mmCIF file of C-alpha atoms in Angstrom:
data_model
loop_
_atom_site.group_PDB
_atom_site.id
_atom_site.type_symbol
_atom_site.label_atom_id
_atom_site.label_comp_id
_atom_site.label_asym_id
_atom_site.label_seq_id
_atom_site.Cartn_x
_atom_site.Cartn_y
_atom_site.Cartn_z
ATOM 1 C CA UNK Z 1 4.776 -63.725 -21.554
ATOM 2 C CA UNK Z 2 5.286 -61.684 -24.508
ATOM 3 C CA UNK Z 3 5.510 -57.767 -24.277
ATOM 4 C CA UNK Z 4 3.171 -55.331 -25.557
ATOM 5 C CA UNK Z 5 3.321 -52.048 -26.164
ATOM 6 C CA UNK Z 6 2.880 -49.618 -28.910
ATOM 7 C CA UNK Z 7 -0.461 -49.144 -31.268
ATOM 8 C CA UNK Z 8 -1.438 -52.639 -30.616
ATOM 9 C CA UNK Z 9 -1.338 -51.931 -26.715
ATOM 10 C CA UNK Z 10 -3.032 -48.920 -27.234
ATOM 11 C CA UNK Z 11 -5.678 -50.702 -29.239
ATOM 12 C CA UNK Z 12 -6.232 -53.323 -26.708
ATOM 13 C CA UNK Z 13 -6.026 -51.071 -23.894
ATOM 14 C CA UNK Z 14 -9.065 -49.322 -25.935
ATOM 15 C CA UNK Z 15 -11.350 -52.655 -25.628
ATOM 16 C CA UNK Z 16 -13.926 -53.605 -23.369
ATOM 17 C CA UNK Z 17 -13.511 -56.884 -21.661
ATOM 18 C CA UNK Z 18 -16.305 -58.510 -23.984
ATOM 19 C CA UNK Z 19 -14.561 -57.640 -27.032
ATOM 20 C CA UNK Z 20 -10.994 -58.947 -25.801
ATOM 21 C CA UNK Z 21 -13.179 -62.050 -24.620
ATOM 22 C CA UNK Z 22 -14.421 -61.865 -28.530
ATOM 23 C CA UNK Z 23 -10.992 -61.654 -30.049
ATOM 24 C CA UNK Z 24 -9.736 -64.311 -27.567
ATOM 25 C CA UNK Z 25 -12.831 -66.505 -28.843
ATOM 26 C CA UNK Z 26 -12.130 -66.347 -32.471
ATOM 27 C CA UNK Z 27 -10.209 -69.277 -33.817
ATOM 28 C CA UNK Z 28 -7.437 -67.602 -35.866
ATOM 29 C CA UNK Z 29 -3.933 -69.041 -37.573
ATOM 30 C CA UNK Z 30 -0.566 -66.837 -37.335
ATOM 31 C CA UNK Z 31 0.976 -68.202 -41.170
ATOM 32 C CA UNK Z 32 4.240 -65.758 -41.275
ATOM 33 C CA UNK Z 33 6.063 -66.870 -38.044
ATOM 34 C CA UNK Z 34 9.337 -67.157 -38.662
ATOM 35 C CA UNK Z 35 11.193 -69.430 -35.860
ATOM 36 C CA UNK Z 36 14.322 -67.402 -35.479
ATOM 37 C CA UNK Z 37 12.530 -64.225 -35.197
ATOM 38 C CA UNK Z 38 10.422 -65.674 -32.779
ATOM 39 C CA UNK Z 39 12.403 -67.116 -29.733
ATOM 40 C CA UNK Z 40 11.520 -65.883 -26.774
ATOM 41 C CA UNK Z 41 13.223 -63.513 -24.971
ATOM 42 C CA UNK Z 42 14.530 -65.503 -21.920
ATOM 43 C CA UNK Z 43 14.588 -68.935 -24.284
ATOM 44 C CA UNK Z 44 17.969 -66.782 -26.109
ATOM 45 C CA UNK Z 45 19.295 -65.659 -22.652
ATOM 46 C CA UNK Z 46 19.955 -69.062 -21.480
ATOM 47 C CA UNK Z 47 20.935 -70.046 -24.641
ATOM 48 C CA UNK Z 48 23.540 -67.490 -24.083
ATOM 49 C CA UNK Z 49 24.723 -68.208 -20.876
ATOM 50 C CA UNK Z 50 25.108 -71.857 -21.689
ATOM 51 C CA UNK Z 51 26.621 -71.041 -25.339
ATOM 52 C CA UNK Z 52 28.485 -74.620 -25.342
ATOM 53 C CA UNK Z 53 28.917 -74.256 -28.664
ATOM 54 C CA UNK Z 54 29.916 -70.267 -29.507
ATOM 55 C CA UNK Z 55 33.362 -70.002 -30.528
ATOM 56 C CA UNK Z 56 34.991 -67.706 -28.306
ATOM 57 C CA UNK Z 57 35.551 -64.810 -30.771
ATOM 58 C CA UNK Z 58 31.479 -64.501 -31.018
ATOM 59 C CA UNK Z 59 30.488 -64.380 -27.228
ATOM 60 C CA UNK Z 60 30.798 -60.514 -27.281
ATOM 61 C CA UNK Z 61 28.916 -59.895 -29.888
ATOM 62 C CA UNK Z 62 26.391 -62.163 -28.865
ATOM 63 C CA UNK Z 63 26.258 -60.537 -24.936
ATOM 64 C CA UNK Z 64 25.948 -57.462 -26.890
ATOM 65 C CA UNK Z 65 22.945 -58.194 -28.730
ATOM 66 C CA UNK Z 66 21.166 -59.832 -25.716
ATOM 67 C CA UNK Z 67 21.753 -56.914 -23.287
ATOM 68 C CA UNK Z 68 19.887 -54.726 -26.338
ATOM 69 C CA UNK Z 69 17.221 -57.035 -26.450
ATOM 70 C CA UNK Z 70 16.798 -56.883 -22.926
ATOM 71 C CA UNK Z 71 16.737 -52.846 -23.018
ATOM 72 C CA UNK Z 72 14.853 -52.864 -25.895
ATOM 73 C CA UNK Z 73 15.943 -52.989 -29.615
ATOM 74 C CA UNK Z 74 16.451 -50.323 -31.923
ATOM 75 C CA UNK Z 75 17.243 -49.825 -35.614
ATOM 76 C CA UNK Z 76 18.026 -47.571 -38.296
ATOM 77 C CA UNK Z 77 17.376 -49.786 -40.752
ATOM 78 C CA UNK Z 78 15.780 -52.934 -41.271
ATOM 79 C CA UNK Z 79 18.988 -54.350 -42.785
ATOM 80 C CA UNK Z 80 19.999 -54.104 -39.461
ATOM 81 C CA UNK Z 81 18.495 -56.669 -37.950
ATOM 82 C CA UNK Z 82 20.137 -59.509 -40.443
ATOM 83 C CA UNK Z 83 23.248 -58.746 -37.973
ATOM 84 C CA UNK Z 84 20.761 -59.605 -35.337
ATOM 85 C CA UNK Z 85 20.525 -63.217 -36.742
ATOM 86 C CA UNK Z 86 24.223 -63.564 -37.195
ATOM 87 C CA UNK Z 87 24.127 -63.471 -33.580
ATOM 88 C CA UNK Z 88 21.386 -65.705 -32.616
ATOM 89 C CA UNK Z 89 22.306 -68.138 -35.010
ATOM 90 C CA UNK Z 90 25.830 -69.866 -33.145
ATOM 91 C CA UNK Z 91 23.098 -70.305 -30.443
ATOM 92 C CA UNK Z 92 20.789 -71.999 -32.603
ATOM 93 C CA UNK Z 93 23.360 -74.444 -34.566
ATOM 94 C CA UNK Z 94 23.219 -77.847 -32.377
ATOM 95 C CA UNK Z 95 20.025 -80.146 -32.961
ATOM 96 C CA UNK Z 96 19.346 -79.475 -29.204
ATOM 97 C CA UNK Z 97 19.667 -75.863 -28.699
ATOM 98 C CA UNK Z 98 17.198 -76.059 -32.178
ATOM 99 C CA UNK Z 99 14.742 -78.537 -30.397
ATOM 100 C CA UNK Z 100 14.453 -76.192 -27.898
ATOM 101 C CA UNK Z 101 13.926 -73.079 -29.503
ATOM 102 C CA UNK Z 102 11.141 -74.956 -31.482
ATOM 103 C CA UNK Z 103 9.695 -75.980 -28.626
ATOM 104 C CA UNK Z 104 9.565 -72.618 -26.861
ATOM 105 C CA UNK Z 105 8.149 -71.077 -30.229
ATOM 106 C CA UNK Z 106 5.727 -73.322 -30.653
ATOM 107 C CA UNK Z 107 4.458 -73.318 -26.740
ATOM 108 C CA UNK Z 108 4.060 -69.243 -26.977
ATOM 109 C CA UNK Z 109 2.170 -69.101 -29.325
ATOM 110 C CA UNK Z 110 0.047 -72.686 -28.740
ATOM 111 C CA UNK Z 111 -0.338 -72.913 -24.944
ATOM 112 C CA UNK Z 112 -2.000 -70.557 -22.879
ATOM 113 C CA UNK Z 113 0.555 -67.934 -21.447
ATOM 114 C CA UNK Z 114 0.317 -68.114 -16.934
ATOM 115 C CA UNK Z 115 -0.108 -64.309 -17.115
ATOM 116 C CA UNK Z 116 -1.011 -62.034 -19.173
ATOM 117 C CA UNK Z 117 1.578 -59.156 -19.670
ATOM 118 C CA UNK Z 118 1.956 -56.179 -17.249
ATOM 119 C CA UNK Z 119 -1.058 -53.390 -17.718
ATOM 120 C CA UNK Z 120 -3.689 -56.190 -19.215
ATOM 121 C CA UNK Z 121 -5.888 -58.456 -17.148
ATOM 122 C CA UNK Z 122 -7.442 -60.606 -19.307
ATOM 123 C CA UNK Z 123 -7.566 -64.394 -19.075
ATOM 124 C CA UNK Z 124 -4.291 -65.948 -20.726
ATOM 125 C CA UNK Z 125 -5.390 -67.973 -24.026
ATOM 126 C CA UNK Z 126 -3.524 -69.296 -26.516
ATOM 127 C CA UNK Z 127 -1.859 -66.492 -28.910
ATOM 128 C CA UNK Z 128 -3.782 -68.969 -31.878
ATOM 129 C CA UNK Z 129 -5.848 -71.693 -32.759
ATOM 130 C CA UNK Z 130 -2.894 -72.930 -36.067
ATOM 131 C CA UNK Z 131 0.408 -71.632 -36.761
ATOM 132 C CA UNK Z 132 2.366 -72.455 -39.896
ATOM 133 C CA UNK Z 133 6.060 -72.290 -38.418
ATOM 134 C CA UNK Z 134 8.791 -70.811 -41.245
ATOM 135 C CA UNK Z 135 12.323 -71.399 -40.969
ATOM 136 C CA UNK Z 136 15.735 -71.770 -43.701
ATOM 137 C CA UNK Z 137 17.295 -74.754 -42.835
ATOM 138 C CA UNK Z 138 20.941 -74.013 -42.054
ATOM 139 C CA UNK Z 139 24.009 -76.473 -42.460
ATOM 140 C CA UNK Z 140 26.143 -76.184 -39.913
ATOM 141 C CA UNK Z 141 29.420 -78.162 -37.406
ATOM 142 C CA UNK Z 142 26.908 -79.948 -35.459
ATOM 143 C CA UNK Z 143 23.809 -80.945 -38.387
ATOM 144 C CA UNK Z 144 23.133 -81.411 -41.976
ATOM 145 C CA UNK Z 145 20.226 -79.335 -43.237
ATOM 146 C CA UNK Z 146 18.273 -82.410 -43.434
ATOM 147 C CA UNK Z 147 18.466 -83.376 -39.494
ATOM 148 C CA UNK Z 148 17.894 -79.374 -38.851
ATOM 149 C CA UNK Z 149 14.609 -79.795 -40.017
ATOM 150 C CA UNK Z 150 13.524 -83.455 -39.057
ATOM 151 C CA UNK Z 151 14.485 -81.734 -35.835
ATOM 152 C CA UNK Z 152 12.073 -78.915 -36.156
ATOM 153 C CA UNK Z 153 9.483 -80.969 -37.346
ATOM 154 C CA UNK Z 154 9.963 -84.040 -34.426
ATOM 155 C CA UNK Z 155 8.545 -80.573 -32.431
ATOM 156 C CA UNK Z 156 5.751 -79.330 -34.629
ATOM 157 C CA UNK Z 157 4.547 -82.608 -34.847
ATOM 158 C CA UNK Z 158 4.432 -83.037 -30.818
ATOM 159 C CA UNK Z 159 1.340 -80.880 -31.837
ATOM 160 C CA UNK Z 160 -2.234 -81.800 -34.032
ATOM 161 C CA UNK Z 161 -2.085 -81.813 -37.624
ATOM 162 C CA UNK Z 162 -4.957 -79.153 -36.875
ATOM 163 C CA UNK Z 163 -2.145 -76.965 -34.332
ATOM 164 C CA UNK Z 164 0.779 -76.800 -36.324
ATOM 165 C CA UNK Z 165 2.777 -77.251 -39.514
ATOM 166 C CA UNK Z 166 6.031 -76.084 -41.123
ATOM 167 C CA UNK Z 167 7.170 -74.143 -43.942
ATOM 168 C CA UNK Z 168 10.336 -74.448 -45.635
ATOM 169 C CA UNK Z 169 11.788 -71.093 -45.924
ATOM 170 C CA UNK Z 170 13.758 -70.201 -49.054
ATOM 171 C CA UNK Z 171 16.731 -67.472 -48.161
ATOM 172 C CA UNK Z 172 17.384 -64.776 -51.470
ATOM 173 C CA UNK Z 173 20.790 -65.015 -50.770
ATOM 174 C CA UNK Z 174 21.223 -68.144 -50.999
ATOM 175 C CA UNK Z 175 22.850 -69.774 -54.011
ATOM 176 C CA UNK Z 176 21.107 -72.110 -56.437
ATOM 177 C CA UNK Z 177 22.462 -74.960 -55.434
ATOM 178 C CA UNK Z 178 21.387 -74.617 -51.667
ATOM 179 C CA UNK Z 179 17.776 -73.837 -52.903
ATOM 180 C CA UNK Z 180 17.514 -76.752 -54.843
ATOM 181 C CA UNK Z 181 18.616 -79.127 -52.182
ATOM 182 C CA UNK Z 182 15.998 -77.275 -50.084
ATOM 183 C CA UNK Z 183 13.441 -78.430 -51.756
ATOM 184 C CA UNK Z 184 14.417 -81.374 -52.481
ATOM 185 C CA UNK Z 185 14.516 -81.853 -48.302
ATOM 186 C CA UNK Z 186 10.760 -80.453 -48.123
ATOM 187 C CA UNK Z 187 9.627 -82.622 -50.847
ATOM 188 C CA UNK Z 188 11.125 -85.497 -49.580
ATOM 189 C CA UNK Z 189 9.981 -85.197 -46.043
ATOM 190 C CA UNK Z 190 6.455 -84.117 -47.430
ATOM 191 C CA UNK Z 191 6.629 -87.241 -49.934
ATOM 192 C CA UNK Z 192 7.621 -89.523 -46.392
ATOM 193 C CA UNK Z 193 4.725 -88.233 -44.072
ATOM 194 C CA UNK Z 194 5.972 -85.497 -42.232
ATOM 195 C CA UNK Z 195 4.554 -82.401 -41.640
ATOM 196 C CA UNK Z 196 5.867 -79.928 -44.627
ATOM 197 C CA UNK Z 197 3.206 -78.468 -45.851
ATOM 198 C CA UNK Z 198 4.971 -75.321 -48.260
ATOM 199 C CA UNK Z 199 7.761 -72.713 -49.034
ATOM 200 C CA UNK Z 200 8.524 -69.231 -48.998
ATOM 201 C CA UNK Z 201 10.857 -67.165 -50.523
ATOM 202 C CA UNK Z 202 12.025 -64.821 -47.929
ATOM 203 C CA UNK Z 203 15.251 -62.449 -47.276
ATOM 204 C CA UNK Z 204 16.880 -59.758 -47.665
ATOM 205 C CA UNK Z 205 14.900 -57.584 -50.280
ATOM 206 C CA UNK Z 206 18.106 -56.129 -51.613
ATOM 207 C CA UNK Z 207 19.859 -59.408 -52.720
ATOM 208 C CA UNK Z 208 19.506 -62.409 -54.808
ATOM 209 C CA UNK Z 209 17.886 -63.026 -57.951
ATOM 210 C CA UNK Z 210 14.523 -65.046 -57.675
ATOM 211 C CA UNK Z 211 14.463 -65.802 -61.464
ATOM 212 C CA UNK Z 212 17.156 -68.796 -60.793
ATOM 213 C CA UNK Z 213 14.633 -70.123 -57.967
ATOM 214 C CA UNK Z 214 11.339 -69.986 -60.253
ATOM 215 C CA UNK Z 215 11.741 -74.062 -61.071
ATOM 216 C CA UNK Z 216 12.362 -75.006 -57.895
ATOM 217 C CA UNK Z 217 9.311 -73.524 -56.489
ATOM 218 C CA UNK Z 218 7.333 -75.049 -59.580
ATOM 219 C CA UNK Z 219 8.993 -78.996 -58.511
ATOM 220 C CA UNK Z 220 7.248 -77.759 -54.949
ATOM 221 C CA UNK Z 221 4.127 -76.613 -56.336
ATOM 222 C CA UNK Z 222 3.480 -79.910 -58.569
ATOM 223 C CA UNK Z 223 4.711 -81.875 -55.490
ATOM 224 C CA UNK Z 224 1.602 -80.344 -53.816
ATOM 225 C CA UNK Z 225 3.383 -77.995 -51.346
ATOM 226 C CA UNK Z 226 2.110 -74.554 -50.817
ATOM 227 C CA UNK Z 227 4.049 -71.374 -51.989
ATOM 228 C CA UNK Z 228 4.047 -68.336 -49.965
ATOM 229 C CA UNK Z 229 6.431 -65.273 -51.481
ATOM 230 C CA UNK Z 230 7.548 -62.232 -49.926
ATOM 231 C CA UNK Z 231 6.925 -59.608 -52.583
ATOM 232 C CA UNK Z 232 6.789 -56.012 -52.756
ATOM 233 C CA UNK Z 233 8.480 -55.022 -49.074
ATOM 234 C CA UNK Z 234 10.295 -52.149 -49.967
ATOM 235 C CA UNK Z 235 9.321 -49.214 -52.709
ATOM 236 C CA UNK Z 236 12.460 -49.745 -54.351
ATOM 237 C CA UNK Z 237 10.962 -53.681 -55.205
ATOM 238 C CA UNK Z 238 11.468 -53.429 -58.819
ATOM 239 C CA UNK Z 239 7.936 -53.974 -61.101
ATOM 240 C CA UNK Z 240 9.955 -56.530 -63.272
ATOM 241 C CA UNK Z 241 10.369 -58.860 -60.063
ATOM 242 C CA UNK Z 242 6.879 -58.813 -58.571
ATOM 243 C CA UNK Z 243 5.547 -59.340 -62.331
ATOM 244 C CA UNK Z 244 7.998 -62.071 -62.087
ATOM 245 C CA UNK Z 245 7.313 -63.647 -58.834
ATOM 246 C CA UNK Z 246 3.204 -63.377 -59.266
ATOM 247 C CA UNK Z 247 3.837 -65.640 -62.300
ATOM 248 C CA UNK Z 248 4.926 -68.169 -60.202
ATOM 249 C CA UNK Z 249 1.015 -68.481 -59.102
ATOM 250 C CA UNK Z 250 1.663 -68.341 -55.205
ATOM 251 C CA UNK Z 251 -1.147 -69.308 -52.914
ATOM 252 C CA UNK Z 252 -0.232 -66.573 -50.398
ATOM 253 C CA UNK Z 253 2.074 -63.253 -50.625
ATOM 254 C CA UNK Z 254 3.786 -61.698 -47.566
ATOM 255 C CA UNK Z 255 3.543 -58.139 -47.182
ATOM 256 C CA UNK Z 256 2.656 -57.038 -50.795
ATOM 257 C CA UNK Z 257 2.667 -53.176 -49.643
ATOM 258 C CA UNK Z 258 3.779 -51.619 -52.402
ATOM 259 C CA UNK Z 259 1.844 -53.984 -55.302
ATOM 260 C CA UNK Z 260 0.485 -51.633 -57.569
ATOM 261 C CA UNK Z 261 -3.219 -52.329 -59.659
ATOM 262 C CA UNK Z 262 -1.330 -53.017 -62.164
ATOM 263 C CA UNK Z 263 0.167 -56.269 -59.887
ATOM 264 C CA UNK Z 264 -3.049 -56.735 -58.283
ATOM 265 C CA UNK Z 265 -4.892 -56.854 -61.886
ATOM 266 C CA UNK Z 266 -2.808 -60.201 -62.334
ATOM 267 C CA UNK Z 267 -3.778 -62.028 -59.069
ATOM 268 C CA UNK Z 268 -3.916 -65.535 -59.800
ATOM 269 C CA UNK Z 269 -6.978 -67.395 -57.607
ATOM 270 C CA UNK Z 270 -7.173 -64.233 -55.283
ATOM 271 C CA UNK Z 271 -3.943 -65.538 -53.167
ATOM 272 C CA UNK Z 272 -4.398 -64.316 -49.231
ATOM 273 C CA UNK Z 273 -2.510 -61.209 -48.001
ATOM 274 C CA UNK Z 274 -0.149 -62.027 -44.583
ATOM 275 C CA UNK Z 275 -0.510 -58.415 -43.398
ATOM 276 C CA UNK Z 276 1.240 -57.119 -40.723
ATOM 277 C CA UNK Z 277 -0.162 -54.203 -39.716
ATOM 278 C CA UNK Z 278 2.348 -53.156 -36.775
ATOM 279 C CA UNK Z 279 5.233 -54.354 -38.821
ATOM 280 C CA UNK Z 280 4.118 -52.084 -41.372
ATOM 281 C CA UNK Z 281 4.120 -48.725 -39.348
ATOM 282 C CA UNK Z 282 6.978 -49.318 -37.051
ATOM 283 C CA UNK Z 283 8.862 -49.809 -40.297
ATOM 284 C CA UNK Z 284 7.196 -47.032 -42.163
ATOM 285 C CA UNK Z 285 6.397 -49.219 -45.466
ATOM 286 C CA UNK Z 286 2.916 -47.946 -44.267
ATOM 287 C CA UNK Z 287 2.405 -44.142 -42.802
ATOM 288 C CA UNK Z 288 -1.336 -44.666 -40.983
ATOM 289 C CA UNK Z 289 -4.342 -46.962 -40.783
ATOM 290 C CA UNK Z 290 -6.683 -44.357 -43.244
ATOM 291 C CA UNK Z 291 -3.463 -45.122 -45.527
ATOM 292 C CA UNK Z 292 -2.936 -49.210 -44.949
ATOM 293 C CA UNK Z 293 -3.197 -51.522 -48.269
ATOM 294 C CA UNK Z 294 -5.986 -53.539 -45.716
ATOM 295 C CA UNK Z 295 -7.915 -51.315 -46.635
ATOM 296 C CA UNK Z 296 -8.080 -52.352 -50.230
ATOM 297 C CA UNK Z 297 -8.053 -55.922 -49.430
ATOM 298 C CA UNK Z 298 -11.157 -55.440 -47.094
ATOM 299 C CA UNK Z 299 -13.114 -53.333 -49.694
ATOM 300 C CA UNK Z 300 -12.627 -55.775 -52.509
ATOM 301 C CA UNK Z 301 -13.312 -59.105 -50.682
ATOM 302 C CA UNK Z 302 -9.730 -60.526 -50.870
ATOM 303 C CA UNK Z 303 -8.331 -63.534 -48.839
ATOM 304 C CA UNK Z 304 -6.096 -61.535 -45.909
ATOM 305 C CA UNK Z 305 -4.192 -63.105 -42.895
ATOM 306 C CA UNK Z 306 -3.694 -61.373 -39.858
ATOM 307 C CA UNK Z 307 -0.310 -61.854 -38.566
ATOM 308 C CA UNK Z 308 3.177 -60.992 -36.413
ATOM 309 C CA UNK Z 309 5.654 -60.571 -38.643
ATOM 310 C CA UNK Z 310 9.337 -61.797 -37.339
ATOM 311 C CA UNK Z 311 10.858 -58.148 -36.609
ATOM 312 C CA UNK Z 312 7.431 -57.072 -34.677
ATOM 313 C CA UNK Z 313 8.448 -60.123 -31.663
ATOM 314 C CA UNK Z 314 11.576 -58.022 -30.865
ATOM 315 C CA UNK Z 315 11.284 -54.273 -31.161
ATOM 316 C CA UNK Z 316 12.001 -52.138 -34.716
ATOM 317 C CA UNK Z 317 12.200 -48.736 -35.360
ATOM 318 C CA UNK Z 318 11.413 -46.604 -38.269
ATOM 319 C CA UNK Z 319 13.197 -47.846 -41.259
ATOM 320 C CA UNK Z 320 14.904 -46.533 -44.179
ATOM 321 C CA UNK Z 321 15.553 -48.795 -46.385
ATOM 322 C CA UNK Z 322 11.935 -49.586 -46.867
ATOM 323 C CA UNK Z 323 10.794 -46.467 -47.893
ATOM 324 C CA UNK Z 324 10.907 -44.684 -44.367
ATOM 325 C CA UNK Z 325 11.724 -41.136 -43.769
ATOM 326 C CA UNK Z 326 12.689 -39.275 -40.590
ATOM 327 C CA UNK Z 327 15.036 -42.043 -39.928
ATOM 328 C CA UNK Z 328 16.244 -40.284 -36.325
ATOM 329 C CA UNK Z 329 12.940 -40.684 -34.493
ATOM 330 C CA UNK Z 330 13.165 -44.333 -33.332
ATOM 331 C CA UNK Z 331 9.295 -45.765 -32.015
ATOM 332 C CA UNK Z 332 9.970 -49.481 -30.438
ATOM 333 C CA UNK Z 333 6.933 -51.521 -30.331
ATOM 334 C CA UNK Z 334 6.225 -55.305 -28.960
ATOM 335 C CA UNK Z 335 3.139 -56.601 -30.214
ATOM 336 C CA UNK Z 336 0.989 -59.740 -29.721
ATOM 337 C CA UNK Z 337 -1.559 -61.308 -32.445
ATOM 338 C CA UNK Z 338 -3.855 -60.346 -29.878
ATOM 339 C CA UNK Z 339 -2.200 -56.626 -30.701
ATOM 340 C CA UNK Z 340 -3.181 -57.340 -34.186
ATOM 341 C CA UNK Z 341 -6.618 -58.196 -33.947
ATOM 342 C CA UNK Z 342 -7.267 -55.673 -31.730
ATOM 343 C CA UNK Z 343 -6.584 -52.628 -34.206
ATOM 344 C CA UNK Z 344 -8.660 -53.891 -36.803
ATOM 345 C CA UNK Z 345 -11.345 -53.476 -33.954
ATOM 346 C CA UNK Z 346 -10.559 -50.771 -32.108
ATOM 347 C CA UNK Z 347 -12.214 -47.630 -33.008
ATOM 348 C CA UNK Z 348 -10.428 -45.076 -34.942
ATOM 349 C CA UNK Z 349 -7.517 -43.023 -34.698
ATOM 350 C CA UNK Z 350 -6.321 -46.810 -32.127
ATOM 351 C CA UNK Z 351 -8.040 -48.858 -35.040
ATOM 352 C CA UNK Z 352 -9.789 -49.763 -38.180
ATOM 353 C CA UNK Z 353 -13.282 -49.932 -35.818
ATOM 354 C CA UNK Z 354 -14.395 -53.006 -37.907
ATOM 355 C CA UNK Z 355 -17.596 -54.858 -36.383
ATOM 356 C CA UNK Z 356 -17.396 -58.377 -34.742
ATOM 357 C CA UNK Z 357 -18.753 -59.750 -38.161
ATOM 358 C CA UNK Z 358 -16.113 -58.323 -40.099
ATOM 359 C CA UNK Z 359 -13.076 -59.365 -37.231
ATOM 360 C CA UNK Z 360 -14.695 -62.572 -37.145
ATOM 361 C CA UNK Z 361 -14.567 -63.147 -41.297
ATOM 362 C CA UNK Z 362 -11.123 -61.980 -41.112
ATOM 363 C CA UNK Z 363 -10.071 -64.770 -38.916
ATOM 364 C CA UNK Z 364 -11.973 -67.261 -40.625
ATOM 365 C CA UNK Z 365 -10.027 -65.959 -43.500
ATOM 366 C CA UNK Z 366 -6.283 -67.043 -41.944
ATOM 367 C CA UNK Z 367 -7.886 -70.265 -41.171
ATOM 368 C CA UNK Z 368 -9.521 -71.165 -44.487
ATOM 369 C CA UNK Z 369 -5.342 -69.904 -46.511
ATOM 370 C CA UNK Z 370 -3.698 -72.596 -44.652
ATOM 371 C CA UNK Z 371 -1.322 -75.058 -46.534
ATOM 372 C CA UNK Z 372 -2.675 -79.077 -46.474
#
């Protein structure tokens, strides 16, 4: 069972048992998991003790990164945690070590947990009613990036059309090339029945330029998948991007925390916010709940989902290269999308102290944005 600590255990510790029962209730869809972020703890241990595949040079690295995970992990930065990945991924990079991950995902977050985790006593229920599972497809020794994800979806699709989905994530870094033959893969598996329902540009905020990647989102978009962008993450996103990226007429935006009204003013068809609120202060994008961009969203009626970013299923610290300050005072969290929920209704300083009507909209909200 997933950890929890932080503001969202403090929120939830703040409940009564009727309104965790309430927030348990609601039918609610997580639409910014991304599957490497998301393997379970013990799922990457074993995958580490097995490591058939790890070439020998990469073992202590990777027993490094584990034994942080297991203490609990730290950054200074959040370009720290892309080293993270370089770790996970030799794990990750045979069609059955991938299966399995998948699986694992997919079961925390779709199947009820046995307990619930240390401190809470509530009933175990499934984290959510939908998820839209986001991953890159990678090319590696052992697959092509087609079979990585007809291997991700043969998983997903174990599950209800009405459970689970997957988005093809498409890396900044990547080259133009590897983007196009990206979505050629989603289109094509879309086009043959399978379960690809959209794309999203994701990445380091730093690198790449999106403009090469604007027609290959389009082909998507007239090919009837769903486009999700990351966009605005850090305050040094530059205005000419996010103008840029908004033109591409995304259904849903990631993040968006430092969109000004200017950005906002040219929404096309109101596309729903993925906020994630403990994602947001652990990394300091966002200082306080009085001073969260949900704020805005809620006042004007937008589309938001509630959700647990990648980062927030490990533990982060205070970041820097996102517009944080005070860099030396690390805060881990582990959060839940029970977590979530429960600081929009937890009463303030622990929450936003919304009522059950307004919780209630919200999920209805990250059911009603999913990708068809």
């Amino acid at each position: 069972m997933a950890t929890i600590s932080g503001a969202s255990a403090a929120a939830l510790h703040s409940l009564s048992p009727s309104d965790v029962d309430f927030l348990q209730s609601l039918p609610k869809a997580e639409l910014h998991a991304h599957l490497n972020g998301s393997i379970p703890l013990q799922t990457l241990v074993d995958l580490a003790h097995e490591r058939p595949t790890v070439p020998v040079d990469t073992t202590d690295e990777i027993a490094e990164k584990i034994a942080i995970l297991r203490s609990g992990l730290t950054l200074d930065g959040i370009l720290d945690f892309f080293p993270l990945f370089r770790a996970i991924y030799p794990l990750t990079s045979t069609p059955s070590a991938l299966s399995r991950i998948t699986r694992d995902v997919l079961d925390s977050f779709l199947k009820a947990q046995s307990v619930p985790p240390a401190g809470f006593t509530y009933a175990p229920v499934p984290e959510c009613t939908y998820i839209e599972l986001r991953t890159t497809p990678r090319a590696t020794a052992h697959m092509s990036r087609h079979t990585y994800l007809t291997t991700v979806l043969d998983e997903v699709e174990k599950f209800s059309a009405d459970q689970a989905a997957l988005i093809v994530s498409i890396d900044r870094r990547m080259s133009e090339a590897d983007a196009k033959e990206c979505v050629d893969l989603a289109i094509t598996l879309r086009a043959a029945g399978r379960r690809v329902v959209g794309l999203d540009l994701c990445g380091d905020p730093e690198k790449g330029d999106v403009v090469t990647f604007e027609k290959h989102f389009k082909r998507g978009k007239d090919a009837g998948l769903g486009v999700t962008l990351h966009i605005a993450e850090a305050k040094a996103s530059t205005t000419a991007e996010s103008l840029a990226l908004l033109g591409w007429r995304p259904d849903r935006l990631g993040h968006a925390t430092f969109l000004s009204d200017e950005h906002k003013a040219l929404f096309f068809a109101d596309p729903c916010i993925e906020i994630c609120l403990t994602s947001n202060f652990i990394t300091k994008t966002v200082q306080s709940l009085e001073s969260h961009h949900i704020r805005y969203y809620l006042a004007n009626d937008h589309p938001i989902a509630i959700c647990v970013r990648v980062e927030s299923r490990f533990i982060l610290s205070r970041c820097a290269e996102i517009g944080a300050v005070d860099t030396d005072d690390t805060l881990p969290f582990r959060t839940t999308l029970l977590g979530e929920y429960a600081q929009l209704l937890a009463k303030p300083p622990l929450g936003l102290g919304l009522r059950h009507e307004q919780v209630r909209r919200i999920a209805a909200m990250s059911m009603e944005a999913r990708f068809k």
